[in-house]
Amino acid sequence: MNISFIDNINQINKLDWQQVNTSPCPFLQYDYFEALENSQSASAKQGWQAHHLVATTTNKVTAVMPMYLKSHSWGEYVFDWDWAEAFKRHKVDYYPKLVATVPFTPVTSNKLLSTELQLDKMFSPLIEHCQEENINSWHLLYCHQIETKLPKDVYERNTVQFHWFNRNYENFDHFLDNFTSRKRKNTRKERLSIAQQGLTVRRLMSDEITEQDLKFFYLTYQITYLRRGHQPHLNYQFFSQLVFNNHETNGNNILLIIANNSYEDVACSLFFYDDKQLYGRYWGCTEQYNNLHFELCYYQGIEFCIKNKLQRFNPGTQGEHKIQRGFEPVLTYSYHWIKHTPFREAVKNFCLEEQRSMLMYQQQCQKLLPFKQ
């Protein structure tokens, strides 16, 4: 097996990528990464230099691992700012680091695209590459759990997300029948308030999305970031390329939900989906309305999953307010290696303590779910 690294997705054939990618996840499709790089949303200028691993055997591509050389920790959602600060205090370089992830997308998925190799088989080649190229660490983010024993210098980290699970619900009321009386009444009250405020909601899929719709979405997307004092990670070209240029792939996996106050559109949420899962990604509004965020980001998504028989709904990171709306706490997994040996024991202890904390947090959140005992 020969392993090489490429600095642009166009250096690998799309057909080769598709042949090793067995996942339906929309974020693992060639066109998604191509849109990220062609739009310069993920680029060296933005601190996301493509450094994709490609494994070949007898001139045949057997594995691809989308990776990036990072000069910062933005857009990852497995936070290592404390590690970087500790390195800085001791006058040790923390960057560059090598990260396997989908930029700005904290979704558990295959990080190694292959029909022949398992993720843990890449640990040694990655360590060797970092040693040779003076890269200070590697990080595999939002992976499926590795159940084999880890090498002593590779550490597992966990976070908690809140996901909704479809237990063969026939409709939204059937889902609510599993709530306690008080929680069921509260949810119905929230949903009723949308119509009481004079709002209507429409769902648009794939080629139903017009340029006007997408421009409105991008306006609200920008507003959401600017209200928090940040610049948006993704530019309009990225979304436009996905929606209008790739209908045969990602364009068929996009759901846009828009709220209107009878005069104009006032809010929207953007989702991706495959044959099993719905992924809530972005939300924004030009006017504030009671409970509109819950309706567009959660309740509409649940209805879509039930109607289309999707098994799971991942609405994004954080947000304990999701618990009382039926989203259950689940652990996520990531794996890390640090080159600088004097820091390894501290990093290991940090990860172990964090794991204990996350497990306890997950158990506490489980007790707050709205379901009947």
GROMACS .gro file of C-alpha atoms in nm:
model
  373
    1MET     CA    1   0.000   0.000   0.000
    2ASN     CA    2   0.127   0.344  -0.095
    3ILE     CA    3   0.008   0.652   0.095
    4SER     CA    4   0.029   1.004  -0.045
    5PHE     CA    5  -0.122   1.341   0.038
    6ILE     CA    6  -0.282   1.584  -0.206
    7ASP     CA    7  -0.349   1.955  -0.157
    8ASN     CA    8  -0.658   1.985  -0.376
    9ILE     CA    9  -0.956   1.756  -0.418
   10ASN     CA   10  -0.934   1.792  -0.796
   11GLN     CA   11  -0.613   1.589  -0.781
   12ILE     CA   12  -0.820   1.276  -0.719
   13ASN     CA   13  -1.064   1.135  -0.971
   14LYS     CA   14  -1.429   1.169  -0.871
   15LEU     CA   15  -1.503   0.810  -0.973
   16ASP     CA   16  -1.218   0.680  -0.754
   17TRP     CA   17  -1.364   0.875  -0.460
   18GLN     CA   18  -1.711   0.737  -0.519
   19GLN     CA   19  -1.587   0.380  -0.541
   20VAL     CA   20  -1.430   0.389  -0.192
   21ASN     CA   21  -1.714   0.589  -0.032
   22THR     CA   22  -1.991   0.352   0.074
   23SER     CA   23  -2.170   0.605   0.294
   24PRO     CA   24  -2.485   0.791   0.182
   25CYS     CA   25  -2.395   1.084   0.411
   26PRO     CA   26  -2.422   1.403   0.201
   27PHE     CA   27  -2.114   1.554   0.368
   28LEU     CA   28  -1.890   1.276   0.240
   29GLN     CA   29  -1.974   1.321  -0.127
   30TYR     CA   30  -1.704   1.443  -0.363
   31ASP     CA   31  -1.917   1.739  -0.471
   32TYR     CA   32  -1.948   1.864  -0.113
   33PHE     CA   33  -1.571   1.887  -0.067
   34GLU     CA   34  -1.530   2.024  -0.417
   35ALA     CA   35  -1.774   2.307  -0.335
   36LEU     CA   36  -1.585   2.382  -0.012
   37GLU     CA   37  -1.255   2.413  -0.195
   38ASN     CA   38  -1.371   2.575  -0.520
   39SER     CA   39  -1.555   2.845  -0.325
   40GLN     CA   40  -1.245   2.902  -0.110
   41SER     CA   41  -1.457   2.846   0.201
   42ALA     CA   42  -1.202   2.581   0.301
   43SER     CA   43  -0.867   2.709   0.177
   44ALA     CA   44  -0.516   2.787   0.293
   45LYS     CA   45  -0.616   3.153   0.327
   46GLN     CA   46  -0.891   3.052   0.571
   47GLY     CA   47  -0.655   2.825   0.765
   48TRP     CA   48  -0.790   2.508   0.602
   49GLN     CA   49  -0.520   2.376   0.369
   50ALA     CA   50  -0.640   2.057   0.202
   51HIS     CA   51  -0.408   1.764   0.283
   52HIS     CA   52  -0.617   1.464   0.183
   53LEU     CA   53  -0.473   1.117   0.241
   54VAL     CA   54  -0.494   0.881  -0.057
   55ALA     CA   55  -0.401   0.514  -0.026
   56THR     CA   56  -0.334   0.313  -0.341
   57THR     CA   57  -0.253  -0.051  -0.409
   58THR     CA   58  -0.123  -0.149  -0.754
   59ASN     CA   59  -0.237   0.189  -0.891
   60LYS     CA   60  -0.589   0.145  -0.756
   61VAL     CA   61  -0.726   0.388  -0.498
   62THR     CA   62  -0.824   0.183  -0.190
   63ALA     CA   63  -0.886   0.460   0.063
   64VAL     CA   64  -0.934   0.836   0.097
   65MET     CA   65  -0.926   1.034   0.419
   66PRO     CA   66  -1.031   1.400   0.376
   67MET     CA   67  -0.787   1.600   0.591
   68TYR     CA   68  -0.670   1.956   0.643
   69LEU     CA   69  -0.360   2.126   0.777
   70LYS     CA   70  -0.483   2.379   1.032
   71SER     CA   71  -0.323   2.694   1.168
   72HIS     CA   72  -0.611   2.752   1.415
   73SER     CA   73  -0.895   2.558   1.579
   74TRP     CA   74  -1.202   2.737   1.441
   75GLY     CA   75  -1.479   2.539   1.277
   76GLU     CA   76  -1.401   2.202   1.438
   77TYR     CA   77  -1.637   2.180   1.741
   78VAL     CA   78  -1.408   1.947   1.935
   79PHE     CA   79  -1.242   2.225   2.128
   80ASP     CA   80  -0.867   2.217   2.195
   81TRP     CA   81  -0.808   2.585   2.266
   82ASP     CA   82  -0.685   2.497   2.617
   83TRP     CA   83  -0.426   2.264   2.469
   84ALA     CA   84  -0.306   2.531   2.229
   85GLU     CA   85  -0.284   2.785   2.512
   86ALA     CA   86  -0.082   2.544   2.728
   87PHE     CA   87   0.163   2.487   2.444
   88LYS     CA   88   0.193   2.862   2.394
   89ARG     CA   89   0.267   2.922   2.764
   90HIS     CA   90   0.554   2.674   2.741
   91LYS     CA   91   0.678   2.827   2.415
   92VAL     CA   92   0.601   2.511   2.216
   93ASP     CA   93   0.429   2.525   1.877
   94TYR     CA   94   0.083   2.368   1.870
   95TYR     CA   95   0.019   2.440   1.503
   96PRO     CA   96   0.024   2.321   1.233
   97LYS     CA   97  -0.198   2.028   1.313
   98LEU     CA   98  -0.356   1.772   1.082
   99VAL     CA   99  -0.732   1.730   1.113
  100ALA     CA  100  -0.961   1.470   0.959
  101THR     CA  101  -1.307   1.623   0.953
  102VAL     CA  102  -1.570   1.780   0.733
  103PRO     CA  103  -1.504   2.154   0.774
  104PHE     CA  104  -1.763   2.334   0.989
  105THR     CA  105  -1.969   2.014   1.013
  106PRO     CA  106  -1.977   1.836   1.352
  107VAL     CA  107  -2.149   1.524   1.221
  108THR     CA  108  -2.039   1.169   1.302
  109SER     CA  109  -1.943   0.995   0.978
  110ASN     CA  110  -1.679   0.773   0.820
  111LYS     CA  111  -1.353   0.964   0.829
  112LEU     CA  112  -1.174   0.696   0.628
  113LEU     CA  113  -1.348   0.621   0.300
  114SER     CA  114  -1.258   0.263   0.216
  115THR     CA  115  -1.407  -0.079   0.153
  116GLU     CA  116  -1.088  -0.253   0.267
  117LEU     CA  117  -0.927  -0.060   0.555
  118GLN     CA  118  -1.033   0.030   0.909
  119LEU     CA  119  -0.965   0.371   1.063
  120ASP     CA  120  -0.722   0.246   1.328
  121LYS     CA  121  -0.496   0.109   1.052
  122MET     CA  122  -0.417   0.471   0.962
  123PHE     CA  123  -0.275   0.564   1.303
  124SER     CA  124   0.083   0.455   1.229
  125PRO     CA  125   0.102   0.608   0.878
  126LEU     CA  126  -0.034   0.936   1.015
  127ILE     CA  127   0.216   0.942   1.300
  128GLU     CA  128   0.500   0.871   1.058
  129HIS     CA  129   0.382   1.146   0.824
  130CYS     CA  130   0.358   1.403   1.105
  131GLN     CA  131   0.708   1.313   1.228
  132GLU     CA  132   0.852   1.353   0.879
  133GLU     CA  133   0.669   1.677   0.789
  134ASN     CA  134   0.701   1.857   1.124
  135ILE     CA  135   0.327   1.847   1.190
  136ASN     CA  136   0.264   1.869   1.563
  137SER     CA  137  -0.048   1.653   1.601
  138TRP     CA  138  -0.332   1.476   1.423
  139HIS     CA  139  -0.700   1.475   1.517
  140LEU     CA  140  -0.976   1.251   1.379
  141LEU     CA  141  -1.301   1.428   1.465
  142TYR     CA  142  -1.658   1.295   1.488
  143CYS     CA  143  -1.570   0.934   1.406
  144HIS     CA  144  -1.758   0.617   1.475
  145GLN     CA  145  -1.630   0.462   1.798
  146ILE     CA  146  -1.316   0.252   1.764
  147GLU     CA  147  -1.373  -0.056   1.979
  148THR     CA  148  -1.027  -0.212   1.943
  149LYS     CA  149  -0.760  -0.123   2.198
  150LEU     CA  150  -0.597   0.212   2.126
  151PRO     CA  151  -0.220   0.263   2.115
  152LYS     CA  152  -0.094   0.418   2.438
  153ASP     CA  153  -0.026   0.754   2.271
  154VAL     CA  154  -0.366   0.786   2.095
  155TYR     CA  155  -0.644   0.936   2.307
  156GLU     CA  156  -1.022   0.928   2.276
  157ARG     CA  157  -1.236   1.233   2.345
  158ASN     CA  158  -1.613   1.251   2.385
  159THR     CA  159  -1.873   1.523   2.354
  160VAL     CA  160  -2.251   1.506   2.391
  161GLN     CA  161  -2.499   1.591   2.117
  162PHE     CA  162  -2.878   1.565   2.118
  163HIS     CA  163  -3.040   1.349   1.849
  164TRP     CA  164  -3.400   1.253   1.773
  165PHE     CA  165  -3.484   0.890   1.699
  166ASN     CA  166  -3.778   0.770   1.493
  167ARG     CA  167  -3.947   0.483   1.675
  168ASN     CA  168  -4.188   0.406   1.393
  169TYR     CA  169  -4.402   0.713   1.457
  170GLU     CA  170  -4.704   0.749   1.230
  171ASN     CA  171  -4.726   1.128   1.269
  172PHE     CA  172  -4.623   1.409   1.503
  173ASP     CA  173  -4.914   1.345   1.742
  174HIS     CA  174  -4.809   0.981   1.768
  175PHE     CA  175  -4.461   1.104   1.872
  176LEU     CA  176  -4.616   1.340   2.131
  177ASP     CA  177  -4.824   1.057   2.278
  178ASN     CA  178  -4.500   0.938   2.439
  179PHE     CA  179  -4.456   1.268   2.628
  180THR     CA  180  -4.577   1.338   2.978
  181SER     CA  181  -4.897   1.539   2.981
  182ARG     CA  182  -4.730   1.867   3.079
  183LYS     CA  183  -4.454   1.840   2.817
  184ARG     CA  184  -4.702   1.739   2.547
  185LYS     CA  185  -4.922   2.038   2.625
  186ASN     CA  186  -4.623   2.274   2.617
  187THR     CA  187  -4.506   2.146   2.277
  188ARG     CA  188  -4.852   2.183   2.124
  189LYS     CA  189  -4.874   2.534   2.265
  190GLU     CA  190  -4.540   2.625   2.103
  191ARG     CA  191  -4.650   2.492   1.765
  192LEU     CA  192  -4.990   2.664   1.785
  193SER     CA  193  -4.822   2.999   1.853
  194ILE     CA  194  -4.674   3.001   1.501
  195ALA     CA  195  -5.016   3.032   1.334
  196GLN     CA  196  -5.137   3.268   1.607
  197GLN     CA  197  -4.857   3.508   1.511
  198GLY     CA  198  -4.973   3.501   1.148
  199LEU     CA  199  -4.684   3.289   1.023
  200THR     CA  200  -4.693   3.022   0.755
  201VAL     CA  201  -4.420   2.769   0.679
  202ARG     CA  202  -4.319   2.609   0.351
  203ARG     CA  203  -4.071   2.333   0.274
  204LEU     CA  204  -3.858   2.339  -0.039
  205MET     CA  205  -3.658   2.045  -0.170
  206SER     CA  206  -3.380   2.031  -0.431
  207ASP     CA  207  -3.492   2.199  -0.756
  208GLU     CA  208  -3.783   2.376  -0.581
  209ILE     CA  209  -3.527   2.617  -0.433
  210THR     CA  210  -3.497   2.934  -0.640
  211GLU     CA  211  -3.210   3.179  -0.647
  212GLN     CA  212  -3.429   3.425  -0.455
  213ASP     CA  213  -3.491   3.163  -0.186
  214LEU     CA  214  -3.121   3.086  -0.154
  215LYS     CA  215  -3.024   3.452  -0.136
  216PHE     CA  216  -3.275   3.501   0.146
  217PHE     CA  217  -3.131   3.200   0.327
  218TYR     CA  218  -2.779   3.338   0.290
  219LEU     CA  219  -2.889   3.675   0.428
  220THR     CA  220  -3.025   3.509   0.742
  221TYR     CA  221  -2.718   3.283   0.766
  222GLN     CA  222  -2.496   3.593   0.769
  223ILE     CA  223  -2.716   3.765   1.028
  224THR     CA  224  -2.686   3.469   1.266
  225TYR     CA  225  -2.306   3.488   1.262
  226LEU     CA  226  -2.285   3.867   1.273
  227ARG     CA  227  -2.509   3.879   1.580
  228ARG     CA  228  -2.246   3.669   1.756
  229GLY     CA  229  -1.965   3.893   1.636
  230HIS     CA  230  -1.827   3.643   1.381
  231GLN     CA  231  -1.788   3.630   1.007
  232PRO     CA  232  -1.969   3.341   0.831
  233HIS     CA  233  -1.749   3.040   0.754
  234LEU     CA  234  -1.918   2.959   0.422
  235ASN     CA  235  -1.972   3.197   0.132
  236TYR     CA  236  -2.266   3.221  -0.107
  237GLN     CA  237  -2.073   3.049  -0.387
  238PHE     CA  238  -2.049   2.733  -0.173
  239PHE     CA  239  -2.426   2.706  -0.125
  240SER     CA  240  -2.499   2.806  -0.483
  241GLN     CA  241  -2.269   2.537  -0.622
  242LEU     CA  242  -2.432   2.271  -0.406
  243VAL     CA  243  -2.790   2.372  -0.480
  244PHE     CA  244  -2.772   2.464  -0.849
  245ASN     CA  245  -2.469   2.277  -0.988
  246ASN     CA  246  -2.499   1.937  -0.823
  247HIS     CA  247  -2.861   1.828  -0.848
  248GLU     CA  248  -2.752   1.472  -0.918
  249THR     CA  249  -2.586   1.451  -0.572
  250ASN     CA  250  -2.611   1.707  -0.295
  251GLY     CA  251  -2.878   1.909  -0.472
  252ASN     CA  252  -3.119   1.624  -0.413
  253ASN     CA  253  -3.033   1.611  -0.044
  254ILE     CA  254  -3.112   1.966   0.061
  255LEU     CA  255  -3.423   2.082   0.246
  256LEU     CA  256  -3.494   2.453   0.294
  257ILE     CA  257  -3.774   2.555   0.532
  258ILE     CA  258  -3.895   2.917   0.516
  259ALA     CA  259  -4.135   3.111   0.740
  260ASN     CA  260  -4.344   3.395   0.601
  261ASN     CA  261  -4.552   3.659   0.785
  262SER     CA  262  -4.793   3.705   0.488
  263TYR     CA  263  -4.591   4.004   0.364
  264GLU     CA  264  -4.240   3.867   0.337
  265ASP     CA  265  -4.011   3.582   0.432
  266VAL     CA  266  -3.876   3.631   0.783
  267ALA     CA  267  -3.677   3.318   0.876
  268CYS     CA  268  -3.544   2.992   0.738
  269SER     CA  269  -3.351   2.678   0.825
  270LEU     CA  270  -3.136   2.461   0.598
  271PHE     CA  271  -3.104   2.083   0.628
  272PHE     CA  272  -2.927   1.800   0.451
  273TYR     CA  273  -3.052   1.443   0.448
  274ASP     CA  274  -2.979   1.095   0.318
  275ASP     CA  275  -3.183   0.775   0.319
  276LYS     CA  276  -3.153   0.735   0.697
  277GLN     CA  277  -3.079   1.069   0.862
  278LEU     CA  278  -3.174   1.436   0.862
  279TYR     CA  279  -2.902   1.687   0.948
  280GLY     CA  280  -3.000   2.031   1.072
  281ARG     CA  281  -2.729   2.279   0.977
  282TYR     CA  282  -2.814   2.651   0.962
  283TRP     CA  283  -3.083   2.887   1.083
  284GLY     CA  284  -3.144   3.261   1.069
  285CYS     CA  285  -3.416   3.525   1.085
  286THR     CA  286  -3.471   3.888   0.994
  287GLU     CA  287  -3.742   3.931   1.260
  288GLN     CA  288  -3.788   3.768   1.599
  289TYR     CA  289  -4.100   3.560   1.671
  290ASN     CA  290  -4.187   3.344   1.970
  291ASN     CA  291  -4.098   2.975   1.927
  292LEU     CA  292  -4.010   3.018   1.558
  293HIS     CA  293  -3.662   2.873   1.608
  294PHE     CA  294  -3.812   2.560   1.767
  295GLU     CA  295  -4.063   2.522   1.483
  296LEU     CA  296  -3.820   2.564   1.194
  297CYS     CA  297  -3.520   2.385   1.341
  298TYR     CA  298  -3.683   2.099   1.535
  299TYR     CA  299  -4.055   2.036   1.487
  300GLN     CA  300  -4.054   2.072   1.109
  301GLY     CA  301  -3.751   1.844   1.094
  302ILE     CA  302  -3.924   1.579   1.308
  303GLU     CA  303  -4.229   1.591   1.082
  304PHE     CA  304  -4.006   1.553   0.775
  305CYS     CA  305  -3.836   1.248   0.928
  306ILE     CA  306  -4.167   1.082   1.014
  307LYS     CA  307  -4.313   1.150   0.670
  308ASN     CA  308  -4.003   1.018   0.490
  309LYS     CA  309  -3.932   0.736   0.736
  310LEU     CA  310  -3.587   0.865   0.830
  311GLN     CA  311  -3.445   0.696   1.137
  312ARG     CA  312  -3.253   0.979   1.300
  313PHE     CA  313  -3.237   1.358   1.318
  314ASN     CA  314  -2.911   1.530   1.412
  315PRO     CA  315  -2.998   1.900   1.464
  316GLY     CA  316  -2.642   2.018   1.533
  317THR     CA  317  -2.422   2.073   1.837
  318GLN     CA  318  -2.505   2.190   2.189
  319GLY     CA  319  -2.847   2.313   2.301
  320GLU     CA  320  -2.993   2.164   2.620
  321HIS     CA  321  -3.329   2.313   2.518
  322LYS     CA  322  -3.350   2.024   2.270
  323ILE     CA  323  -3.395   1.772   2.554
  324GLN     CA  324  -3.749   1.871   2.650
  325ARG     CA  325  -3.843   1.847   2.280
  326GLY     CA  326  -3.748   1.481   2.260
  327PHE     CA  327  -3.383   1.493   2.151
  328GLU     CA  328  -3.177   1.234   2.338
  329PRO     CA  329  -2.814   1.274   2.457
  330VAL     CA  330  -2.561   1.068   2.258
  331LEU     CA  331  -2.184   1.048   2.286
  332THR     CA  332  -1.957   1.148   1.999
  333TYR     CA  333  -1.602   1.023   1.951
  334SER     CA  334  -1.277   1.170   1.829
  335TYR     CA  335  -0.916   1.048   1.840
  336HIS     CA  336  -0.598   1.246   1.896
  337TRP     CA  337  -0.222   1.210   1.881
  338ILE     CA  338   0.030   1.469   2.008
  339LYS     CA  339   0.390   1.469   1.886
  340HIS     CA  340   0.540   1.662   2.179
  341THR     CA  341   0.601   1.384   2.434
  342PRO     CA  342   0.622   1.599   2.754
  343PHE     CA  343   0.257   1.700   2.701
  344ARG     CA  344   0.118   1.350   2.642
  345GLU     CA  345   0.053   1.260   3.004
  346ALA     CA  346  -0.133   1.587   3.063
  347VAL     CA  347  -0.340   1.539   2.746
  348LYS     CA  348  -0.419   1.180   2.844
  349ASN     CA  349  -0.538   1.286   3.189
  350PHE     CA  350  -0.745   1.567   3.038
  351CYS     CA  351  -0.919   1.320   2.805
  352LEU     CA  352  -0.990   1.070   3.083
  353GLU     CA  353  -1.137   1.336   3.308
  354GLU     CA  354  -1.341   1.477   3.022
  355GLN     CA  355  -1.476   1.130   2.943
  356ARG     CA  356  -1.597   1.085   3.300
  357SER     CA  357  -1.759   1.427   3.291
  358MET     CA  358  -1.932   1.362   2.958
  359LEU     CA  359  -2.069   1.025   3.071
  360MET     CA  360  -2.210   1.185   3.385
  361TYR     CA  361  -2.356   1.471   3.183
  362GLN     CA  362  -2.519   1.227   2.940
  363GLN     CA  363  -2.681   1.041   3.230
  364GLN     CA  364  -2.808   1.367   3.383
  365CYS     CA  365  -2.958   1.477   3.051
  366GLN     CA  366  -3.125   1.138   3.007
  367LYS     CA  367  -3.325   1.201   3.324
  368LEU     CA  368  -3.463   1.529   3.181
  369LEU     CA  369  -3.624   1.378   2.871
  370PRO     CA  370  -3.998   1.450   2.832
  371PHE     CA  371  -4.100   1.087   2.776
  372LYS     CA  372  -4.326   0.891   3.006
  373GLN     CA  373  -4.144   0.646   3.232
   0.00000   0.00000   0.00000
